[in-house]
PDB file of C-alpha atoms and ligand atoms in Angstrom:
ATOM      1  CA  MET I   1      -4.888  -8.160 -79.612  1.00 82.00           C
ATOM      2  CA  THR I   2      -1.970  -9.669 -77.389  1.00 93.00           C
ATOM      3  CA  ARG I   3       1.379 -10.106 -79.787  1.00 97.00           C
ATOM      4  CA  ARG I   4       4.001 -12.794 -79.939  1.00 98.00           C
ATOM      5  CA  LEU I   5       7.278 -12.484 -79.007  1.00 98.00           C
ATOM      6  CA  ALA I   6      10.429 -14.800 -79.906  1.00 99.00           C
ATOM      7  CA  VAL I   7      13.565 -13.300 -78.520  1.00 99.00           C
ATOM      8  CA  LEU I   8      16.387 -14.972 -79.388  1.00 98.00           C
ATOM      9  CA  ILE I   9      19.509 -15.383 -76.901  1.00 98.00           C
ATOM     10  CA  SER I  10      23.057 -16.607 -76.679  1.00 98.00           C
ATOM     11  CA  GLY I  11      23.943 -16.617 -72.822  1.00 98.00           C
ATOM     12  CA  ARG I  12      22.743 -15.164 -69.395  1.00 98.00           C
ATOM     13  CA  GLY I  13      19.456 -13.943 -70.237  1.00 98.00           C
ATOM     14  CA  SER I  14      19.615 -10.831 -68.160  1.00 98.00           C
ATOM     15  CA  ASN I  15      17.481  -8.722 -70.991  1.00 98.00           C
ATOM     16  CA  LEU I  16      15.058 -12.038 -71.571  1.00 98.00           C
ATOM     17  CA  GLN I  17      14.334 -11.621 -67.933  1.00 98.00           C
ATOM     18  CA  SER I  18      13.956  -7.771 -68.143  1.00 98.00           C
ATOM     19  CA  ILE I  19      10.829  -9.045 -71.383  1.00 98.00           C
ATOM     20  CA  ILE I  20       9.634 -11.737 -69.030  1.00 98.00           C
ATOM     21  CA  ASP I  21       9.300  -8.762 -65.786  1.00 98.00           C
ATOM     22  CA  ALA I  22       7.695  -6.730 -67.915  1.00 98.00           C
ATOM     23  CA  VAL I  23       4.925  -9.008 -69.428  1.00 98.00           C
ATOM     24  CA  ALA I  24       3.972  -9.982 -65.960  1.00 98.00           C
ATOM     25  CA  ALA I  25       3.138  -6.975 -64.462  1.00 98.00           C
ATOM     26  CA  GLY I  26       1.572  -6.352 -67.324  1.00 97.00           C
ATOM     27  CA  ALA I  27       3.587  -3.306 -68.799  1.00 96.00           C
ATOM     28  CA  LEU I  28       3.852  -4.926 -71.942  1.00 97.00           C
ATOM     29  CA  ASP I  29       0.436  -6.217 -73.643  1.00 96.00           C
ATOM     30  CA  ALA I  30       2.820  -8.979 -75.558  1.00 98.00           C
ATOM     31  CA  THR I  31       3.340 -12.805 -74.658  1.00 98.00           C
ATOM     32  CA  ILE I  32       6.903 -14.817 -75.091  1.00 98.00           C
ATOM     33  CA  ALA I  33       5.679 -17.221 -77.452  1.00 98.00           C
ATOM     34  CA  VAL I  34       9.066 -19.050 -77.848  1.00 99.00           C
ATOM     35  CA  VAL I  35      12.744 -18.199 -76.877  1.00 99.00           C
ATOM     36  CA  VAL I  36      15.716 -19.724 -78.952  1.00 98.00           C
ATOM     37  CA  SER I  37      19.180 -20.114 -78.073  1.00 98.00           C
ATOM     38  CA  ASN I  38      22.400 -20.871 -80.280  1.00 98.00           C
ATOM     39  CA  LYS I  39      24.150 -22.332 -77.214  1.00 98.00           C
ATOM     40  CA  LYS I  40      22.980 -25.109 -75.604  1.00 98.00           C
ATOM     41  CA  ASP I  41      24.123 -24.106 -71.525  1.00 98.00           C
ATOM     42  CA  ALA I  42      22.734 -20.687 -72.434  1.00 98.00           C
ATOM     43  CA  ALA I  43      21.216 -19.780 -68.466  1.00 98.00           C
ATOM     44  CA  GLY I  44      18.353 -17.688 -70.465  1.00 98.00           C
ATOM     45  CA  LEU I  45      16.989 -21.034 -71.626  1.00 98.00           C
ATOM     46  CA  THR I  46      16.354 -21.686 -67.814  1.00 98.00           C
ATOM     47  CA  ARG I  47      14.810 -18.563 -67.122  1.00 98.00           C
ATOM     48  CA  ALA I  48      12.334 -18.931 -69.710  1.00 98.00           C
ATOM     49  CA  ALA I  49      11.860 -22.176 -68.796  1.00 98.00           C
ATOM     50  CA  GLU I  50      11.245 -21.244 -64.713  1.00 98.00           C
ATOM     51  CA  ALA I  51       8.622 -18.286 -66.254  1.00 98.00           C
ATOM     52  CA  GLY I  52       7.182 -21.099 -68.441  1.00 98.00           C
ATOM     53  CA  ILE I  53       7.690 -20.331 -71.527  1.00 98.00           C
ATOM     54  CA  GLU I  54       9.057 -22.904 -74.307  1.00 98.00           C
ATOM     55  CA  ALA I  55      12.550 -22.796 -74.595  1.00 98.00           C
ATOM     56  CA  LEU I  56      14.282 -24.298 -77.979  1.00 98.00           C
ATOM     57  CA  HIS I  57      17.978 -25.069 -78.383  1.00 98.00           C
ATOM     58  CA  LEU I  58      18.908 -25.101 -82.317  1.00 98.00           C
ATOM     59  CA  ASN I  59      21.805 -25.798 -82.855  1.00 98.00           C
ATOM     60  CA  PRO I  60      23.866 -23.621 -85.562  1.00 97.00           C
ATOM     61  CA  LYS I  61      26.180 -27.669 -86.317  1.00 97.00           C
ATOM     62  CA  ASP I  62      22.999 -29.309 -87.090  1.00 98.00           C
ATOM     63  CA  TYR I  63      23.176 -27.258 -90.553  1.00 97.00           C
ATOM     64  CA  SER I  64      24.137 -27.004 -93.617  1.00 96.00           C
ATOM     65  CA  GLY I  65      25.053 -23.465 -93.151  1.00 94.00           C
ATOM     66  CA  ARG I  66      24.209 -19.573 -92.405  1.00 94.00           C
ATOM     67  CA  GLY I  67      20.911 -19.113 -94.285  1.00 96.00           C
ATOM     68  CA  ALA I  68      19.782 -23.066 -93.747  1.00 97.00           C
ATOM     69  CA  TYR I  69      20.193 -22.311 -89.659  1.00 97.00           C
ATOM     70  CA  ASP I  70      18.714 -18.973 -90.208  1.00 97.00           C
ATOM     71  CA  GLN I  71      15.213 -20.559 -92.335  1.00 98.00           C
ATOM     72  CA  ALA I  72      15.211 -23.200 -89.854  1.00 98.00           C
ATOM     73  CA  ILE I  73      14.559 -20.155 -87.281  1.00 98.00           C
ATOM     74  CA  VAL I  74      12.032 -18.635 -89.402  1.00 98.00           C
ATOM     75  CA  ASP I  75      10.558 -22.109 -89.308  1.00 98.00           C
ATOM     76  CA  VAL I  76       9.636 -22.036 -85.631  1.00 98.00           C
ATOM     77  CA  LEU I  77       8.827 -18.442 -85.721  1.00 98.00           C
ATOM     78  CA  HIS I  78       6.116 -18.494 -88.123  1.00 98.00           C
ATOM     79  CA  GLN I  79       5.259 -21.939 -86.607  1.00 98.00           C
ATOM     80  CA  ARG I  80       4.564 -20.448 -83.438  1.00 98.00           C
ATOM     81  CA  ARG I  81       2.749 -17.156 -85.240  1.00 98.00           C
ATOM     82  CA  VAL I  82       5.167 -14.871 -84.101  1.00 98.00           C
ATOM     83  CA  ASP I  83       4.967 -11.225 -84.384  1.00 98.00           C
ATOM     84  CA  LEU I  84       8.070  -9.515 -83.424  1.00 98.00           C
ATOM     85  CA  VAL I  85      11.537 -11.173 -82.489  1.00 98.00           C
ATOM     86  CA  CYS I  86      13.676  -9.827 -80.142  1.00 99.00           C
ATOM     87  CA  LEU I  87      17.590 -10.407 -79.871  1.00 98.00           C
ATOM     88  CA  ALA I  88      18.654 -10.195 -76.649  1.00 98.00           C
ATOM     89  CA  GLY I  89      22.754 -10.981 -76.305  1.00 98.00           C
ATOM     90  CA  PHE I  90      21.972 -13.194 -79.279  1.00 98.00           C
ATOM     91  CA  MET I  91      25.746 -13.764 -80.878  1.00 96.00           C
ATOM     92  CA  ARG I  92      24.981 -13.975 -84.350  1.00 95.00           C
ATOM     93  CA  LEU I  93      24.547 -12.437 -87.607  1.00 93.00           C
ATOM     94  CA  VAL I  94      21.149 -12.108 -88.737  1.00 94.00           C
ATOM     95  CA  GLY I  95      20.694 -13.405 -91.844  1.00 94.00           C
ATOM     96  CA  LYS I  96      18.767 -12.890 -94.730  1.00 95.00           C
ATOM     97  CA  PRO I  97      15.837 -15.380 -94.416  1.00 96.00           C
ATOM     98  CA  LEU I  98      15.055 -13.825 -91.206  1.00 98.00           C
ATOM     99  CA  LEU I  99      15.344 -10.027 -92.134  1.00 98.00           C
ATOM    100  CA  GLU I 100      13.199 -10.898 -94.960  1.00 98.00           C
ATOM    101  CA  ALA I 101      10.732 -12.841 -93.530  1.00 98.00           C
ATOM    102  CA  PHE I 102      10.388 -10.194 -90.659  1.00 98.00           C
ATOM    103  CA  PRO I 103      10.723  -6.637 -91.974  1.00 96.00           C
ATOM    104  CA  ARG I 104      10.624  -4.002 -89.397  1.00 96.00           C
ATOM    105  CA  ARG I 105      10.333  -6.648 -86.805  1.00 98.00           C
ATOM    106  CA  ILE I 106      13.328  -7.478 -84.754  1.00 98.00           C
ATOM    107  CA  LEU I 107      15.080  -5.273 -82.343  1.00 98.00           C
ATOM    108  CA  ASN I 108      18.100  -5.681 -80.364  1.00 98.00           C
ATOM    109  CA  VAL I 109      19.880  -4.262 -77.493  1.00 98.00           C
ATOM    110  CA  HIS I 110      23.476  -3.109 -77.871  1.00 98.00           C
ATOM    111  CA  PRO I 111      25.804  -1.939 -74.574  1.00 98.00           C
ATOM    112  CA  SER I 112      26.949   1.860 -76.497  1.00 98.00           C
ATOM    113  CA  LEU I 113      25.254   5.267 -77.577  1.00 98.00           C
ATOM    114  CA  LEU I 114      25.188   3.462 -81.607  1.00 98.00           C
ATOM    115  CA  PRO I 115      27.196   4.531 -83.592  1.00 98.00           C
ATOM    116  CA  SER I 116      30.049   4.515 -81.649  1.00 98.00           C
ATOM    117  CA  PHE I 117      31.309   1.590 -80.378  1.00 98.00           C
ATOM    118  CA  PRO I 118      29.556  -1.507 -82.583  1.00 98.00           C
ATOM    119  CA  GLY I 119      30.429  -5.343 -82.381  1.00 97.00           C
ATOM    120  CA  LEU I 120      32.184  -7.025 -79.988  1.00 97.00           C
ATOM    121  CA  ASP I 121      33.309  -5.486 -75.819  1.00 98.00           C
ATOM    122  CA  ALA I 122      31.068  -2.554 -76.722  1.00 98.00           C
ATOM    123  CA  GLN I 123      31.528  -1.607 -73.327  1.00 98.00           C
ATOM    124  CA  ARG I 124      36.107  -2.092 -73.892  1.00 98.00           C
ATOM    125  CA  GLN I 125      36.313  -0.437 -76.912  1.00 98.00           C
ATOM    126  CA  ALA I 126      34.333   2.672 -74.805  1.00 98.00           C
ATOM    127  CA  VAL I 127      36.722   2.721 -72.167  1.00 98.00           C
ATOM    128  CA  GLU I 128      39.782   1.862 -73.922  1.00 98.00           C
ATOM    129  CA  HIS I 129      38.624   5.112 -76.601  1.00 98.00           C
ATOM    130  CA  GLY I 130      38.186   7.191 -73.083  1.00 98.00           C
ATOM    131  CA  VAL I 131      35.228   8.655 -73.684  1.00 98.00           C
ATOM    132  CA  ARG I 132      33.011  10.630 -70.978  1.00 98.00           C
ATOM    133  CA  VAL I 133      29.707   8.973 -72.079  1.00 98.00           C
ATOM    134  CA  SER I 134      28.272   5.363 -73.278  1.00 98.00           C
ATOM    135  CA  GLY I 135      25.136   4.212 -72.626  1.00 99.00           C
ATOM    136  CA  ALA I 136      22.590   1.736 -74.542  1.00 99.00           C
ATOM    137  CA  THR I 137      20.673   1.466 -77.511  1.00 98.00           C
ATOM    138  CA  VAL I 138      17.722  -0.151 -79.305  1.00 98.00           C
ATOM    139  CA  HIS I 139      17.569  -0.611 -82.641  1.00 98.00           C
ATOM    140  CA  PHE I 140      15.893  -2.182 -85.481  1.00 98.00           C
ATOM    141  CA  VAL I 141      18.346  -4.924 -86.933  1.00 98.00           C
ATOM    142  CA  THR I 142      19.267  -4.724 -90.331  1.00 97.00           C
ATOM    143  CA  ALA I 143      22.108  -6.604 -92.637  1.00 94.00           C
ATOM    144  CA  GLU I 144      24.109  -3.773 -91.164  1.00 95.00           C
ATOM    145  CA  LEU I 145      25.542  -4.643 -88.080  1.00 94.00           C
ATOM    146  CA  ASP I 146      24.766  -2.894 -84.714  1.00 95.00           C
ATOM    147  CA  GLY I 147      23.469  -0.334 -87.920  1.00 96.00           C
ATOM    148  CA  GLY I 148      19.395  -0.256 -88.457  1.00 97.00           C
ATOM    149  CA  PRO I 149      17.268   3.046 -86.998  1.00 98.00           C
ATOM    150  CA  ILE I 150      17.372   3.562 -83.460  1.00 98.00           C
ATOM    151  CA  ILE I 151      13.879   3.627 -81.232  1.00 98.00           C
ATOM    152  CA  LEU I 152      15.751   4.502 -78.363  1.00 98.00           C
ATOM    153  CA  GLN I 153      18.969   5.698 -76.077  1.00 98.00           C
ATOM    154  CA  THR I 154      20.066   6.019 -72.775  1.00 98.00           C
ATOM    155  CA  ALA I 155      23.332   7.683 -71.419  1.00 98.00           C
ATOM    156  CA  VAL I 156      25.881   6.923 -68.866  1.00 98.00           C
ATOM    157  CA  PRO I 157      28.970   8.429 -67.672  1.00 98.00           C
ATOM    158  CA  LEU I 158      31.857   6.956 -67.472  1.00 98.00           C
ATOM    159  CA  LEU I 159      34.065   7.425 -63.746  1.00 98.00           C
ATOM    160  CA  ASP I 160      37.774   7.335 -63.540  1.00 97.00           C
ATOM    161  CA  ARG I 161      37.428   4.528 -62.183  1.00 97.00           C
ATOM    162  CA  ASP I 162      35.212   2.468 -64.455  1.00 98.00           C
ATOM    163  CA  ASP I 163      36.659  -0.451 -66.064  1.00 98.00           C
ATOM    164  CA  ALA I 164      34.339  -2.807 -68.669  1.00 98.00           C
ATOM    165  CA  ASP I 165      33.339  -4.512 -65.911  1.00 98.00           C
ATOM    166  CA  SER I 166      32.289  -1.935 -63.739  1.00 98.00           C
ATOM    167  CA  LEU I 167      30.833  -0.007 -66.849  1.00 98.00           C
ATOM    168  CA  ALA I 168      29.058  -2.783 -68.387  1.00 98.00           C
ATOM    169  CA  THR I 169      26.931  -3.218 -64.867  1.00 98.00           C
ATOM    170  CA  ARG I 170      25.997   0.033 -65.289  1.00 98.00           C
ATOM    171  CA  ILE I 171      24.958   0.013 -68.534  1.00 98.00           C
ATOM    172  CA  LEU I 172      22.618  -3.274 -67.851  1.00 98.00           C
ATOM    173  CA  ALA I 173      20.163  -1.941 -65.580  1.00 98.00           C
ATOM    174  CA  GLU I 174      19.761   1.039 -68.011  1.00 98.00           C
ATOM    175  CA  GLU I 175      19.445  -1.678 -70.713  1.00 98.00           C
ATOM    176  CA  HIS I 176      16.708  -3.710 -68.696  1.00 98.00           C
ATOM    177  CA  ARG I 177      14.566  -0.045 -68.291  1.00 98.00           C
ATOM    178  CA  LEU I 178      15.212   0.708 -72.047  1.00 98.00           C
ATOM    179  CA  TYR I 179      14.718  -2.563 -73.908  1.00 98.00           C
ATOM    180  CA  PRO I 180      10.985  -3.569 -72.652  1.00 98.00           C
ATOM    181  CA  GLU I 181       9.985   0.459 -73.260  1.00 98.00           C
ATOM    182  CA  ALA I 182      11.414  -0.404 -76.804  1.00 98.00           C
ATOM    183  CA  ILE I 183       9.401  -2.763 -77.294  1.00 98.00           C
ATOM    184  CA  ARG I 184       6.060  -1.197 -76.234  1.00 98.00           C
ATOM    185  CA  ILE I 185       6.329   1.782 -78.197  1.00 98.00           C
ATOM    186  CA  VAL I 186       7.058  -0.589 -81.874  1.00 98.00           C
ATOM    187  CA  LEU I 187       4.490  -2.958 -80.495  1.00 98.00           C
ATOM    188  CA  ASP I 188       2.246   0.348 -79.895  1.00 96.00           C
ATOM    189  CA  GLY I 189       2.713   0.821 -83.922  1.00 96.00           C
ATOM    190  CA  ARG I 190       2.616   5.167 -83.736  1.00 97.00           C
ATOM    191  CA  TRP I 191       6.117   5.453 -85.509  1.00 98.00           C
ATOM    192  CA  ARG I 192       7.452   5.267 -89.078  1.00 97.00           C
ATOM    193  CA  ILE I 193      10.498   4.912 -90.176  1.00 96.00           C
ATOM    194  CA  ASP I 194      12.087   7.991 -92.570  1.00 96.00           C
ATOM    195  CA  GLY I 195      15.342   7.211 -93.860  1.00 93.00           C
ATOM    196  CA  ARG I 196      17.323   6.197 -90.458  1.00 95.00           C
ATOM    197  CA  ARG I 197      15.581   8.067 -88.418  1.00 97.00           C
ATOM    198  CA  VAL I 198      12.439   6.774 -86.138  1.00 98.00           C
ATOM    199  CA  VAL I 199       9.560   8.744 -86.121  1.00 98.00           C
ATOM    200  CA  ARG I 200       6.772   8.787 -83.422  1.00 95.00           C
ATOM    201  CA  ARG I 201       3.289  10.193 -83.531  1.00 90.00           C
ATOM    202  CA  ASP I 202       1.897  11.474 -80.821  1.00 77.00           C
TER     203      ASP I 202
HETATM  204  C1  GRF D 301      23.947  -7.235 -73.501  1.00 89.90           C
HETATM  205  O1  GRF D 301      24.751  -6.105 -72.701  1.00 89.90           O
HETATM  206  C2  GRF D 301      23.507  -7.012 -74.682  1.00 89.90           C
HETATM  207  O2  GRF D 301      23.298  -5.367 -74.860  1.00 89.90           O
HETATM  208  C3  GRF D 301      24.239  -7.244 -75.384  1.00 89.90           C
HETATM  209  O3  GRF D 301      24.689  -8.702 -74.656  1.00 89.90           O
HETATM  210  C4  GRF D 301      24.505  -8.371 -73.604  1.00 89.90           C
HETATM  211  C5  GRF D 301      23.483  -9.662 -73.233  1.00 89.90           C
HETATM  212  O4  GRF D 301      22.942  -9.794 -72.125  1.00 89.90           O
HETATM  213  N1  GRF D 301      23.967  -7.653 -76.522  1.00 89.90           N
HETATM  214  P1  GRF D 301      21.892 -10.918 -71.277  1.00 89.90           P
HETATM  215  O5  GRF D 301      22.186 -12.319 -71.520  1.00 89.90           O
HETATM  216  O6  GRF D 301      20.916 -10.369 -71.462  1.00 89.90           O
HETATM  217  O7  GRF D 301      22.043 -11.022 -69.934  1.00 89.90           O
END
């Protein structure tokens, strides 16, 4: 059965685009039921609308607090019978209502090799630390920021001439490949979580 995705964004939406493209190419047996942004001017909302996908702006200021806002997202996702939630540049912490409504069904993409450099500006953190290799990670979302079980990672070497922007560009290209693949793996269902590890079955 074709599964129903929600993609949560805050900005540019290039990872959203990679998921839209993977669905259109038949690489993902899924449909994007709704795209939700906490920012009104998110370019990703336009990308969604252009692809014929319902695109909603939910303004946190319209709700009494984080719990109420998260509950509003849950209500939208339940109404659209969403199976899997994909965070794609969604710049908010995910709270309890959402985590409890979609246990092990929320994914995120992060531009570093976690657990190195969680949080904001991961590419700048990597350059400033002077690591030789960084990369991209897709993981399950838990209450711990960028801390859930890891589904896929890929390495990206740092070059001597790199700054945060040039590194971010090369990592982003890998994110676009990695995220649809991780979604495919999760939807496929042949995995279990063992402690912190995502263990796959053949
Ligand atoms: C990506 O680098 C992603 O890893 C991070 O935020 C950025 C979002 O970019 N969480 P986009 O909106 O998908 O283009």
